[in-house]
mmCIF file of C-alpha atoms and ligand atoms in Angstrom:
data_model
loop_
_atom_site.group_PDB
_atom_site.id
_atom_site.type_symbol
_atom_site.label_atom_id
_atom_site.label_comp_id
_atom_site.label_asym_id
_atom_site.label_seq_id
_atom_site.Cartn_x
_atom_site.Cartn_y
_atom_site.Cartn_z
ATOM 1 C CA UNK A 872 61.080 50.648 -11.406
ATOM 2 C CA UNK A 873 58.503 53.350 -12.022
ATOM 3 C CA UNK A 874 55.036 52.889 -13.401
ATOM 4 C CA UNK A 875 53.507 55.516 -15.654
ATOM 5 C CA UNK A 876 49.989 56.772 -14.831
ATOM 6 C CA UNK A 877 48.782 55.418 -18.188
ATOM 7 C CA UNK A 878 49.983 51.889 -17.338
ATOM 8 C CA UNK A 879 48.340 52.073 -13.906
ATOM 9 C CA UNK A 880 45.001 53.084 -15.449
ATOM 10 C CA UNK A 881 45.272 50.230 -17.974
ATOM 11 C CA UNK A 882 45.991 47.733 -15.189
ATOM 12 C CA UNK A 883 43.047 48.991 -13.140
ATOM 13 C CA UNK A 884 40.786 48.640 -16.178
ATOM 14 C CA UNK A 885 41.941 45.056 -16.711
ATOM 15 C CA UNK A 886 41.344 44.285 -13.019
ATOM 16 C CA UNK A 887 37.847 45.816 -13.177
ATOM 17 C CA UNK A 888 36.998 43.708 -16.253
ATOM 18 C CA UNK A 889 38.193 40.584 -14.478
ATOM 19 C CA UNK A 890 36.039 41.373 -11.424
ATOM 20 C CA UNK A 891 33.039 42.020 -13.677
ATOM 21 C CA UNK A 892 33.558 38.666 -15.415
ATOM 22 C CA UNK A 893 33.813 36.797 -12.121
ATOM 23 C CA UNK A 894 30.616 38.506 -10.932
ATOM 24 C CA UNK A 895 28.850 37.613 -14.176
ATOM 25 C CA UNK A 896 29.867 33.961 -13.831
ATOM 26 C CA UNK A 897 28.646 33.950 -10.242
ATOM 27 C CA UNK A 898 25.280 35.389 -11.306
ATOM 28 C CA UNK A 899 24.888 32.775 -14.064
ATOM 29 C CA UNK A 900 25.770 29.994 -11.632
ATOM 30 C CA UNK A 901 23.211 31.255 -9.114
ATOM 31 C CA UNK A 902 20.502 31.435 -11.772
ATOM 32 C CA UNK A 903 21.233 27.887 -12.989
ATOM 33 C CA UNK A 904 21.074 26.568 -9.458
ATOM 34 C CA UNK A 905 17.759 28.318 -8.926
ATOM 35 C CA UNK A 906 16.406 26.997 -12.248
ATOM 36 C CA UNK A 907 17.309 23.464 -11.217
ATOM 37 C CA UNK A 908 15.407 23.985 -7.976
ATOM 38 C CA UNK A 909 18.654 23.762 -6.089
ATOM 39 C CA UNK A 910 18.544 19.987 -6.488
ATOM 40 C CA UNK A 911 21.390 19.581 -8.907
ATOM 41 C CA UNK A 912 24.287 21.854 -8.151
ATOM 42 C CA UNK A 913 26.261 19.621 -10.564
ATOM 43 C CA UNK A 914 24.242 21.081 -13.435
ATOM 44 C CA UNK A 915 25.105 24.603 -12.384
ATOM 45 C CA UNK A 916 28.827 24.392 -12.048
ATOM 46 C CA UNK A 917 31.810 22.106 -12.215
ATOM 47 C CA UNK A 918 32.136 20.869 -8.671
ATOM 48 C CA UNK A 919 35.262 20.680 -6.610
ATOM 49 C CA UNK A 920 35.523 17.000 -5.723
ATOM 50 C CA UNK A 921 36.102 16.457 -2.042
ATOM 51 C CA UNK A 922 38.925 14.239 -0.869
ATOM 52 C CA UNK A 923 37.465 12.794 2.316
ATOM 53 C CA UNK A 924 39.565 11.413 5.113
ATOM 54 C CA UNK A 925 39.853 7.685 4.616
ATOM 55 C CA UNK A 926 39.142 5.432 7.597
ATOM 56 C CA UNK A 927 40.322 1.820 7.826
ATOM 57 C CA UNK A 928 40.500 -0.610 4.932
ATOM 58 C CA UNK A 929 38.646 -3.545 3.434
ATOM 59 C CA UNK A 930 39.051 -6.066 0.646
ATOM 60 C CA UNK A 931 36.484 -5.630 -2.140
ATOM 61 C CA UNK A 932 33.971 -8.415 -2.691
ATOM 62 C CA UNK A 933 34.044 -9.297 -6.393
ATOM 63 C CA UNK A 934 31.232 -11.176 -8.123
ATOM 64 C CA UNK A 935 30.662 -12.944 -11.432
ATOM 65 C CA UNK A 936 27.645 -11.947 -13.572
ATOM 66 C CA UNK A 937 24.709 -11.886 -13.056
ATOM 67 C CA UNK A 938 25.576 -11.396 -9.379
ATOM 68 C CA UNK A 939 26.331 -8.023 -7.838
ATOM 69 C CA UNK A 940 28.234 -7.392 -4.579
ATOM 70 C CA UNK A 941 25.993 -6.275 -1.684
ATOM 71 C CA UNK A 942 25.106 -2.586 -1.286
ATOM 72 C CA UNK A 943 27.617 -0.505 0.661
ATOM 73 C CA UNK A 944 26.336 0.388 4.122
ATOM 74 C CA UNK A 945 29.357 2.458 5.212
ATOM 75 C CA UNK A 946 28.776 6.208 5.594
ATOM 76 C CA UNK A 947 32.478 7.069 5.327
ATOM 77 C CA UNK A 948 35.294 6.615 2.833
ATOM 78 C CA UNK A 949 37.723 3.763 3.273
ATOM 79 C CA UNK A 950 40.705 2.219 1.574
ATOM 80 C CA UNK A 951 39.427 -0.572 -0.675
ATOM 81 C CA UNK A 952 41.804 -3.292 -1.796
ATOM 82 C CA UNK A 953 40.889 -4.752 -5.185
ATOM 83 C CA UNK A 954 42.704 -7.843 -6.439
ATOM 84 C CA UNK A 955 41.911 -8.700 -10.040
ATOM 85 C CA UNK A 956 43.766 -11.157 -12.238
ATOM 86 C CA UNK A 957 43.605 -11.550 -15.991
ATOM 87 C CA UNK A 958 43.192 -15.151 -17.105
ATOM 88 C CA UNK A 959 43.058 -16.635 -20.606
ATOM 89 C CA UNK A 960 40.528 -19.432 -20.546
ATOM 90 C CA UNK A 961 38.643 -21.636 -23.025
ATOM 91 C CA UNK A 962 34.921 -21.638 -22.284
ATOM 92 C CA UNK A 963 31.590 -22.082 -23.996
ATOM 93 C CA UNK A 964 30.410 -19.303 -26.338
ATOM 94 C CA UNK A 965 27.345 -21.225 -27.572
ATOM 95 C CA UNK A 966 26.199 -24.854 -27.693
ATOM 96 C CA UNK A 967 29.113 -26.839 -29.093
ATOM 97 C CA UNK A 968 31.094 -23.646 -29.692
ATOM 98 C CA UNK A 969 34.188 -22.845 -27.629
ATOM 99 C CA UNK A 970 36.325 -19.750 -27.537
ATOM 100 C CA UNK A 971 39.575 -18.916 -25.764
ATOM 101 C CA UNK A 972 38.410 -15.877 -23.827
ATOM 102 C CA UNK A 973 40.759 -13.312 -22.314
ATOM 103 C CA UNK A 974 39.140 -12.424 -18.994
ATOM 104 C CA UNK A 975 39.293 -10.350 -15.846
ATOM 105 C CA UNK A 976 38.873 -12.790 -12.969
ATOM 106 C CA UNK A 977 38.142 -15.833 -15.143
ATOM 107 C CA UNK A 978 34.702 -14.732 -16.366
ATOM 108 C CA UNK A 979 33.143 -12.725 -19.202
ATOM 109 C CA UNK A 980 32.170 -10.092 -18.330
ATOM 110 C CA UNK A 981 34.860 -9.539 -15.700
ATOM 111 C CA UNK A 982 34.214 -9.381 -11.963
ATOM 112 C CA UNK A 983 31.810 -6.677 -10.777
ATOM 113 C CA UNK A 984 33.560 -4.179 -8.506
ATOM 114 C CA UNK A 985 31.525 -2.051 -6.059
ATOM 115 C CA UNK A 986 33.013 0.882 -4.164
ATOM 116 C CA UNK A 987 31.800 4.155 -2.659
ATOM 117 C CA UNK A 988 32.358 7.735 -3.847
ATOM 118 C CA UNK A 989 35.484 9.051 -2.108
ATOM 119 C CA UNK A 990 37.004 5.623 -1.492
ATOM 120 C CA UNK A 991 40.714 5.251 -2.035
ATOM 121 C CA UNK A 992 41.333 2.144 -4.100
ATOM 122 C CA UNK A 993 44.524 0.129 -4.006
ATOM 123 C CA UNK A 994 44.281 -1.895 -7.192
ATOM 124 C CA UNK A 995 46.427 -4.976 -7.704
ATOM 125 C CA UNK A 996 46.391 -6.213 -11.281
ATOM 126 C CA UNK A 997 47.659 -9.730 -11.725
ATOM 127 C CA UNK A 998 48.277 -11.624 -14.955
ATOM 128 C CA UNK A 999 48.086 -15.419 -14.668
ATOM 129 C CA UNK A 1000 51.357 -17.206 -15.435
ATOM 130 C CA UNK A 1001 49.682 -19.203 -18.234
ATOM 131 C CA UNK A 1002 48.753 -16.033 -20.163
ATOM 132 C CA UNK A 1003 50.242 -15.660 -23.626
ATOM 133 C CA UNK A 1004 50.374 -11.846 -23.678
ATOM 134 C CA UNK A 1005 50.579 -8.860 -21.290
ATOM 135 C CA UNK A 1006 47.322 -7.309 -20.027
ATOM 136 C CA UNK A 1007 46.322 -4.154 -18.160
ATOM 137 C CA UNK A 1008 43.177 -2.286 -17.093
ATOM 138 C CA UNK A 1009 41.607 1.044 -18.018
ATOM 139 C CA UNK A 1010 38.827 1.789 -15.526
ATOM 140 C CA UNK A 1011 36.523 4.567 -16.698
ATOM 141 C CA UNK A 1012 35.946 5.350 -12.994
ATOM 142 C CA UNK A 1013 39.554 6.494 -12.642
ATOM 143 C CA UNK A 1014 40.665 10.106 -12.840
ATOM 144 C CA UNK A 1015 44.229 9.689 -14.053
ATOM 145 C CA UNK A 1016 46.350 8.738 -17.085
ATOM 146 C CA UNK A 1017 44.753 6.026 -19.207
ATOM 147 C CA UNK A 1018 42.365 5.134 -16.407
ATOM 148 C CA UNK A 1019 45.274 3.208 -14.904
ATOM 149 C CA UNK A 1020 46.275 1.486 -18.152
ATOM 150 C CA UNK A 1021 49.987 2.268 -18.211
ATOM 151 C CA UNK A 1022 50.442 1.802 -14.480
ATOM 152 C CA UNK A 1023 48.788 -1.625 -14.629
ATOM 153 C CA UNK A 1024 50.620 -3.127 -17.618
ATOM 154 C CA UNK A 1025 51.448 -6.634 -16.419
ATOM 155 C CA UNK A 1026 53.438 -9.454 -17.966
ATOM 156 C CA UNK A 1027 52.291 -13.089 -17.614
ATOM 157 C CA UNK A 1028 53.000 -14.211 -14.060
ATOM 158 C CA UNK A 1029 53.476 -10.598 -12.931
ATOM 159 C CA UNK A 1030 51.624 -8.105 -10.781
ATOM 160 C CA UNK A 1031 51.176 -4.305 -10.778
ATOM 161 C CA UNK A 1032 49.737 -1.941 -8.182
ATOM 162 C CA UNK A 1033 48.260 1.538 -8.550
ATOM 163 C CA UNK A 1034 45.982 3.673 -6.411
ATOM 164 C CA UNK A 1035 43.190 6.109 -7.170
ATOM 165 C CA UNK A 1036 40.431 7.978 -5.402
ATOM 166 C CA UNK A 1037 36.924 7.477 -6.781
ATOM 167 C CA UNK A 1038 36.053 11.147 -7.331
ATOM 168 C CA UNK A 1039 32.854 10.696 -9.384
ATOM 169 C CA UNK A 1040 29.925 8.413 -8.585
ATOM 170 C CA UNK A 1041 28.425 6.334 -11.413
ATOM 171 C CA UNK A 1042 28.426 3.015 -13.211
ATOM 172 C CA UNK A 1043 31.597 2.610 -15.255
ATOM 173 C CA UNK A 1044 33.043 0.165 -17.755
ATOM 174 C CA UNK A 1045 36.568 -1.153 -17.373
ATOM 175 C CA UNK A 1046 38.541 -2.925 -20.096
ATOM 176 C CA UNK A 1047 41.988 -4.027 -21.157
ATOM 177 C CA UNK A 1048 43.965 -1.452 -23.126
ATOM 178 C CA UNK A 1049 46.999 -3.365 -24.343
ATOM 179 C CA UNK A 1050 47.710 -3.184 -28.089
ATOM 180 C CA UNK A 1051 45.999 -4.305 -30.186
ATOM 181 C CA UNK A 1052 43.237 -2.925 -27.947
ATOM 182 C CA UNK A 1053 40.314 -4.085 -30.152
ATOM 183 C CA UNK A 1054 41.579 -7.684 -29.985
ATOM 184 C CA UNK A 1055 41.840 -7.663 -26.179
ATOM 185 C CA UNK A 1056 38.314 -6.270 -25.878
ATOM 186 C CA UNK A 1057 36.934 -8.561 -28.603
ATOM 187 C CA UNK A 1058 38.334 -11.528 -26.655
ATOM 188 C CA UNK A 1059 36.297 -10.618 -23.548
ATOM 189 C CA UNK A 1060 38.315 -8.154 -21.473
ATOM 190 C CA UNK A 1061 35.695 -5.817 -19.951
ATOM 191 C CA UNK A 1062 33.522 -5.480 -16.879
ATOM 192 C CA UNK A 1063 31.740 -2.969 -14.645
ATOM 193 C CA UNK A 1064 32.738 -0.951 -11.601
ATOM 194 C CA UNK A 1065 30.023 0.820 -9.629
ATOM 195 C CA UNK A 1066 30.975 3.888 -7.617
ATOM 196 C CA UNK A 1067 28.000 4.279 -5.305
ATOM 197 C CA UNK A 1068 27.080 7.885 -4.512
ATOM 198 C CA UNK A 1069 27.792 8.953 -0.917
ATOM 199 C CA UNK A 1070 24.079 8.906 -0.140
ATOM 200 C CA UNK A 1071 23.796 5.325 -1.467
ATOM 201 C CA UNK A 1072 21.264 3.887 -3.895
ATOM 202 C CA UNK A 1073 17.582 3.283 -3.039
ATOM 203 C CA UNK A 1074 16.948 -0.233 -1.767
ATOM 204 C CA UNK A 1075 15.578 -2.724 -4.303
ATOM 205 C CA UNK A 1076 14.688 -6.418 -4.079
ATOM 206 C CA UNK A 1077 17.086 -7.596 -6.787
ATOM 207 C CA UNK A 1078 20.217 -6.269 -8.417
ATOM 208 C CA UNK A 1079 21.659 -7.997 -11.487
ATOM 209 C CA UNK A 1080 24.779 -7.543 -13.599
ATOM 210 C CA UNK A 1081 24.144 -7.739 -17.346
ATOM 211 C CA UNK A 1082 26.775 -6.889 -19.940
ATOM 212 C CA UNK A 1083 26.408 -6.973 -23.681
ATOM 213 C CA UNK A 1084 29.267 -7.561 -26.106
ATOM 214 C CA UNK A 1085 30.120 -8.959 -29.528
ATOM 215 C CA UNK A 1086 32.269 -11.833 -30.722
ATOM 216 C CA UNK A 1087 33.850 -12.055 -34.149
ATOM 217 C CA UNK A 1088 34.621 -15.673 -34.973
ATOM 218 C CA UNK A 1089 36.233 -17.279 -37.994
ATOM 219 C CA UNK A 1090 33.304 -19.705 -38.251
ATOM 220 C CA UNK A 1091 29.664 -18.828 -38.868
ATOM 221 C CA UNK A 1092 27.099 -18.437 -36.065
ATOM 222 C CA UNK A 1093 26.675 -21.819 -34.392
ATOM 223 C CA UNK A 1094 29.618 -23.456 -36.200
ATOM 224 C CA UNK A 1095 30.958 -26.091 -33.805
ATOM 225 C CA UNK A 1096 34.390 -26.374 -32.304
ATOM 226 C CA UNK A 1097 36.981 -23.947 -31.002
ATOM 227 C CA UNK A 1098 36.562 -20.576 -32.657
ATOM 228 C CA UNK A 1099 39.156 -17.822 -32.929
ATOM 229 C CA UNK A 1100 39.007 -14.076 -33.445
ATOM 230 C CA UNK A 1101 38.421 -12.910 -37.019
ATOM 231 C CA UNK A 1102 40.017 -9.449 -37.121
ATOM 232 C CA UNK A 1103 38.543 -8.659 -40.547
ATOM 233 C CA UNK A 1104 34.992 -9.151 -39.228
ATOM 234 C CA UNK A 1105 35.937 -6.966 -36.265
ATOM 235 C CA UNK A 1106 37.217 -4.180 -38.483
ATOM 236 C CA UNK A 1107 34.076 -4.459 -40.646
ATOM 237 C CA UNK A 1108 31.974 -4.325 -37.431
ATOM 238 C CA UNK A 1109 30.098 -7.460 -38.496
ATOM 239 C CA UNK A 1110 29.874 -9.655 -35.397
ATOM 240 C CA UNK A 1111 29.090 -13.339 -35.527
ATOM 241 C CA UNK A 1112 27.651 -13.218 -32.009
ATOM 242 C CA UNK A 1113 26.045 -10.495 -29.895
ATOM 243 C CA UNK A 1114 25.495 -11.792 -26.379
ATOM 244 C CA UNK A 1115 24.699 -10.922 -22.791
ATOM 245 C CA UNK A 1116 27.157 -12.111 -20.139
ATOM 246 C CA UNK A 1117 29.655 -13.715 -22.460
ATOM 247 C CA UNK A 1118 27.726 -16.558 -24.079
ATOM 248 C CA UNK A 1119 24.556 -17.464 -25.916
ATOM 249 C CA UNK A 1120 22.162 -18.692 -23.217
ATOM 250 C CA UNK A 1121 23.997 -17.070 -20.279
ATOM 251 C CA UNK A 1122 20.627 -15.628 -19.188
ATOM 252 C CA UNK A 1123 18.156 -18.244 -20.404
ATOM 253 C CA UNK A 1124 16.882 -21.631 -19.168
ATOM 254 C CA UNK A 1125 18.425 -22.500 -15.803
ATOM 255 C CA UNK A 1126 20.422 -19.256 -16.002
ATOM 256 C CA UNK A 1127 17.345 -17.013 -16.319
ATOM 257 C CA UNK A 1128 17.045 -14.195 -13.792
ATOM 258 C CA UNK A 1129 14.298 -14.613 -11.183
ATOM 259 C CA UNK A 1130 11.905 -12.211 -9.434
ATOM 260 C CA UNK A 1131 8.436 -12.265 -7.894
ATOM 261 C CA UNK A 1132 5.394 -10.158 -8.721
ATOM 262 C CA UNK A 1133 5.546 -6.844 -6.862
ATOM 263 C CA UNK A 1134 9.322 -6.842 -6.430
ATOM 264 C CA UNK A 1135 11.724 -4.179 -7.625
ATOM 265 C CA UNK A 1136 14.652 -4.891 -9.931
ATOM 266 C CA UNK A 1137 17.780 -2.907 -10.740
ATOM 267 C CA UNK A 1138 19.889 -3.926 -13.723
ATOM 268 C CA UNK A 1139 23.451 -2.693 -13.948
ATOM 269 C CA UNK A 1140 23.873 -2.889 -17.703
ATOM 270 C CA UNK A 1141 27.168 -2.437 -19.476
ATOM 271 C CA UNK A 1142 28.227 -2.594 -23.079
ATOM 272 C CA UNK A 1143 31.739 -3.887 -23.702
ATOM 273 C CA UNK A 1144 31.358 -3.472 -27.465
ATOM 274 C CA UNK A 1145 33.880 -3.497 -29.005
ATOM 275 C CA UNK A 1146 31.785 -1.868 -31.746
ATOM 276 C CA UNK A 1147 28.007 -1.811 -31.398
ATOM 277 C CA UNK A 1148 25.639 0.484 -29.516
ATOM 278 C CA UNK A 1149 22.934 -1.512 -27.746
ATOM 279 C CA UNK A 1150 19.231 -0.704 -28.072
ATOM 280 C CA UNK A 1151 18.581 -2.223 -24.663
ATOM 281 C CA UNK A 1152 14.988 -3.308 -24.105
ATOM 282 C CA UNK A 1153 13.003 -5.672 -21.900
ATOM 283 C CA UNK A 1154 9.984 -7.095 -23.742
ATOM 284 C CA UNK A 1155 6.873 -6.815 -21.563
ATOM 285 C CA UNK A 1156 8.238 -4.207 -19.139
ATOM 286 C CA UNK A 1157 8.733 -0.444 -18.999
ATOM 287 C CA UNK A 1158 11.764 0.995 -17.229
ATOM 288 C CA UNK A 1159 10.495 3.157 -14.343
ATOM 289 C CA UNK A 1160 13.921 4.762 -13.933
ATOM 290 C CA UNK A 1161 16.870 4.869 -16.318
ATOM 291 C CA UNK A 1162 20.128 6.407 -15.200
ATOM 292 C CA UNK A 1163 21.196 7.149 -18.755
ATOM 293 C CA UNK A 1164 24.827 6.410 -19.559
ATOM 294 C CA UNK A 1165 25.354 5.304 -15.959
ATOM 295 C CA UNK A 1166 25.196 8.899 -14.725
ATOM 296 C CA UNK A 1167 23.422 10.543 -11.800
ATOM 297 C CA UNK A 1168 20.166 11.756 -13.362
ATOM 298 C CA UNK A 1169 17.183 9.452 -13.826
ATOM 299 C CA UNK A 1170 14.902 9.489 -16.851
ATOM 300 C CA UNK A 1171 11.478 7.889 -16.337
ATOM 301 C CA UNK A 1172 9.051 5.625 -18.244
ATOM 302 C CA UNK A 1173 11.477 4.456 -20.899
ATOM 303 C CA UNK A 1174 10.947 1.608 -23.384
ATOM 304 C CA UNK A 1175 14.426 1.257 -24.913
ATOM 305 C CA UNK A 1176 17.651 2.863 -23.812
ATOM 306 C CA UNK A 1177 20.778 3.341 -25.911
ATOM 307 C CA UNK A 1178 23.986 2.054 -24.362
ATOM 308 C CA UNK A 1179 27.128 2.925 -26.291
ATOM 309 C CA UNK A 1180 30.198 0.719 -26.518
ATOM 310 C CA UNK A 1181 32.277 1.480 -23.441
ATOM 311 C CA UNK A 1182 29.182 2.827 -21.682
ATOM 312 C CA UNK A 1183 26.531 1.732 -19.242
ATOM 313 C CA UNK A 1184 23.028 2.302 -17.961
ATOM 314 C CA UNK A 1185 21.274 1.601 -14.689
ATOM 315 C CA UNK A 1186 17.654 0.605 -15.198
ATOM 316 C CA UNK A 1187 15.055 0.064 -12.483
ATOM 317 C CA UNK A 1188 11.518 -1.258 -12.589
ATOM 318 C CA UNK A 1189 8.868 -3.023 -10.541
ATOM 319 C CA UNK A 1190 7.543 -6.282 -11.973
ATOM 320 C CA UNK A 1191 3.751 -6.025 -11.766
ATOM 321 C CA UNK A 1192 2.672 -9.170 -13.615
ATOM 322 C CA UNK A 1193 3.949 -12.762 -13.853
ATOM 323 C CA UNK A 1194 5.553 -14.220 -16.957
ATOM 324 C CA UNK A 1195 8.766 -14.277 -18.894
ATOM 325 C CA UNK A 1196 10.255 -10.876 -19.565
ATOM 326 C CA UNK A 1197 12.635 -11.033 -22.499
ATOM 327 C CA UNK A 1198 15.847 -9.010 -22.315
ATOM 328 C CA UNK A 1199 17.034 -8.031 -25.793
ATOM 329 C CA UNK A 1200 19.053 -5.709 -27.924
ATOM 330 C CA UNK A 1201 16.121 -4.312 -29.937
ATOM 331 C CA UNK A 1202 18.346 -4.142 -32.999
ATOM 332 C CA UNK A 1203 16.395 -7.304 -33.298
ATOM 333 C CA UNK A 1204 18.391 -9.561 -35.608
ATOM 334 C CA UNK A 1205 21.006 -9.503 -32.860
ATOM 335 C CA UNK A 1206 18.454 -10.953 -30.427
ATOM 336 C CA UNK A 1207 17.052 -13.701 -32.615
ATOM 337 C CA UNK A 1208 20.009 -14.526 -34.843
ATOM 338 C CA UNK A 1209 23.136 -13.581 -32.903
ATOM 339 C CA UNK A 1210 22.341 -14.444 -29.277
ATOM 340 C CA UNK A 1211 21.448 -11.141 -27.558
ATOM 341 C CA UNK A 1212 18.540 -12.550 -25.609
ATOM 342 C CA UNK A 1213 17.947 -13.213 -21.906
ATOM 343 C CA UNK A 1214 14.999 -14.015 -19.648
ATOM 344 C CA UNK A 1215 13.771 -12.504 -16.410
ATOM 345 C CA UNK A 1216 11.276 -14.976 -15.020
ATOM 346 C CA UNK A 1217 8.592 -13.315 -12.901
ATOM 347 C CA UNK A 1218 6.687 -15.750 -10.696
ATOM 348 C CA UNK A 1219 3.509 -15.088 -8.745
ATOM 349 C CA UNK A 1220 -0.235 -14.850 -9.047
ATOM 350 C CA UNK A 1221 -1.845 -13.653 -12.227
ATOM 351 C CA UNK A 1222 -2.657 -9.935 -12.007
ATOM 352 C CA UNK A 1223 -5.658 -9.649 -14.313
ATOM 353 C CA UNK A 1224 -6.031 -5.931 -13.771
ATOM 354 C CA UNK A 1225 -2.475 -5.393 -15.041
ATOM 355 C CA UNK A 1226 -2.741 -7.837 -17.924
ATOM 356 C CA UNK A 1227 -5.121 -10.568 -19.001
ATOM 357 C CA UNK A 1228 -5.239 -12.697 -22.129
ATOM 358 C CA UNK A 1229 -8.962 -12.994 -22.900
ATOM 359 C CA UNK A 1230 -9.578 -14.921 -26.097
ATOM 360 C CA UNK A 1231 -7.523 -16.270 -28.972
ATOM 361 C CA UNK A 1232 -4.965 -18.875 -29.932
ATOM 362 C CA UNK A 1233 -2.374 -17.273 -27.658
ATOM 363 C CA UNK A 1234 -4.399 -17.257 -24.416
ATOM 364 C CA UNK A 1235 -2.430 -20.126 -22.883
ATOM 365 C CA UNK A 1236 0.917 -18.605 -23.782
ATOM 366 C CA UNK A 1237 3.175 -17.529 -20.972
ATOM 367 C CA UNK A 1238 3.611 -14.074 -22.478
ATOM 368 C CA UNK A 1239 5.705 -12.422 -25.123
ATOM 369 C CA UNK A 1240 5.063 -9.521 -27.376
HETATM 370 CU CU1 CU W 1639 44.412 -7.719 -22.311
#
């Protein structure tokens, strides 16, 4: 086959254009990196995720909210074995109100899973033999079809296994994705998985797991007895309950979170939805750091952070004064009329310089707005 001079010239021109484009992209990337001070190469380009050599194996520690598994101290990737079972279970939704929850690990929200960037996860999804329907799991931390949904479809009494490598660090929601998906989520099938960055997270005094979600019941708010899912209310996005950690009062009274003056707190906050975006706020505190949407960049000095359904946020703050901090969805009817209210009890000596009630009918109050 012969090539005409004209064709050769055309090909050379195309090649030159391609080289010019590549050079231009390289220049732009360099400029972006420089603009970001070289700190965030992620902002400058789409990174190639490394697939580190995996050493050894371990079984993941899973915890029920508000507890979080201990920080990862390993400085290498390993094979992490996660065993999670879906269980359908009748539990308390509010005082005198029961609900047959569909759960991951027997709790709402589901068990907290903590792994490290680069870990290879062998995930075993079980479905308890008493379950009435199949379940599966879609982990937003998974790079792969359906976040593992199809591969993990499990009949009652069955078990499925799939593997994935945690390519991206961050705080991710997981949920059931069996049809009808909204019903499985509305019944309580969601939780959080934290993929710790390779460099780890800064040490804090307390880490807590808080997850908001809605319940759509046939009865009104507070109506006694066993309640069931009202699909029409779900479709209309008009929840009967909006709660933290699966029930009204899951974070109040004896269940309130505890910290001492001067300590640092990190909240891993998720929103299972299925419908609402949370206006997440802690009354009497300002978030020093907010890792918006569970990502890698921290915003500072934030009052209220938006957490979408199927999303998360990591908030950090130091508690400088004693009293009851009130955790709410600042879409405030939800807090006072639908259950989205929790307490972080800060004990310790009064810090008058930080805050002092001086005169008035509220001077003996423990705090509040
Ligand atoms: Cu399910």
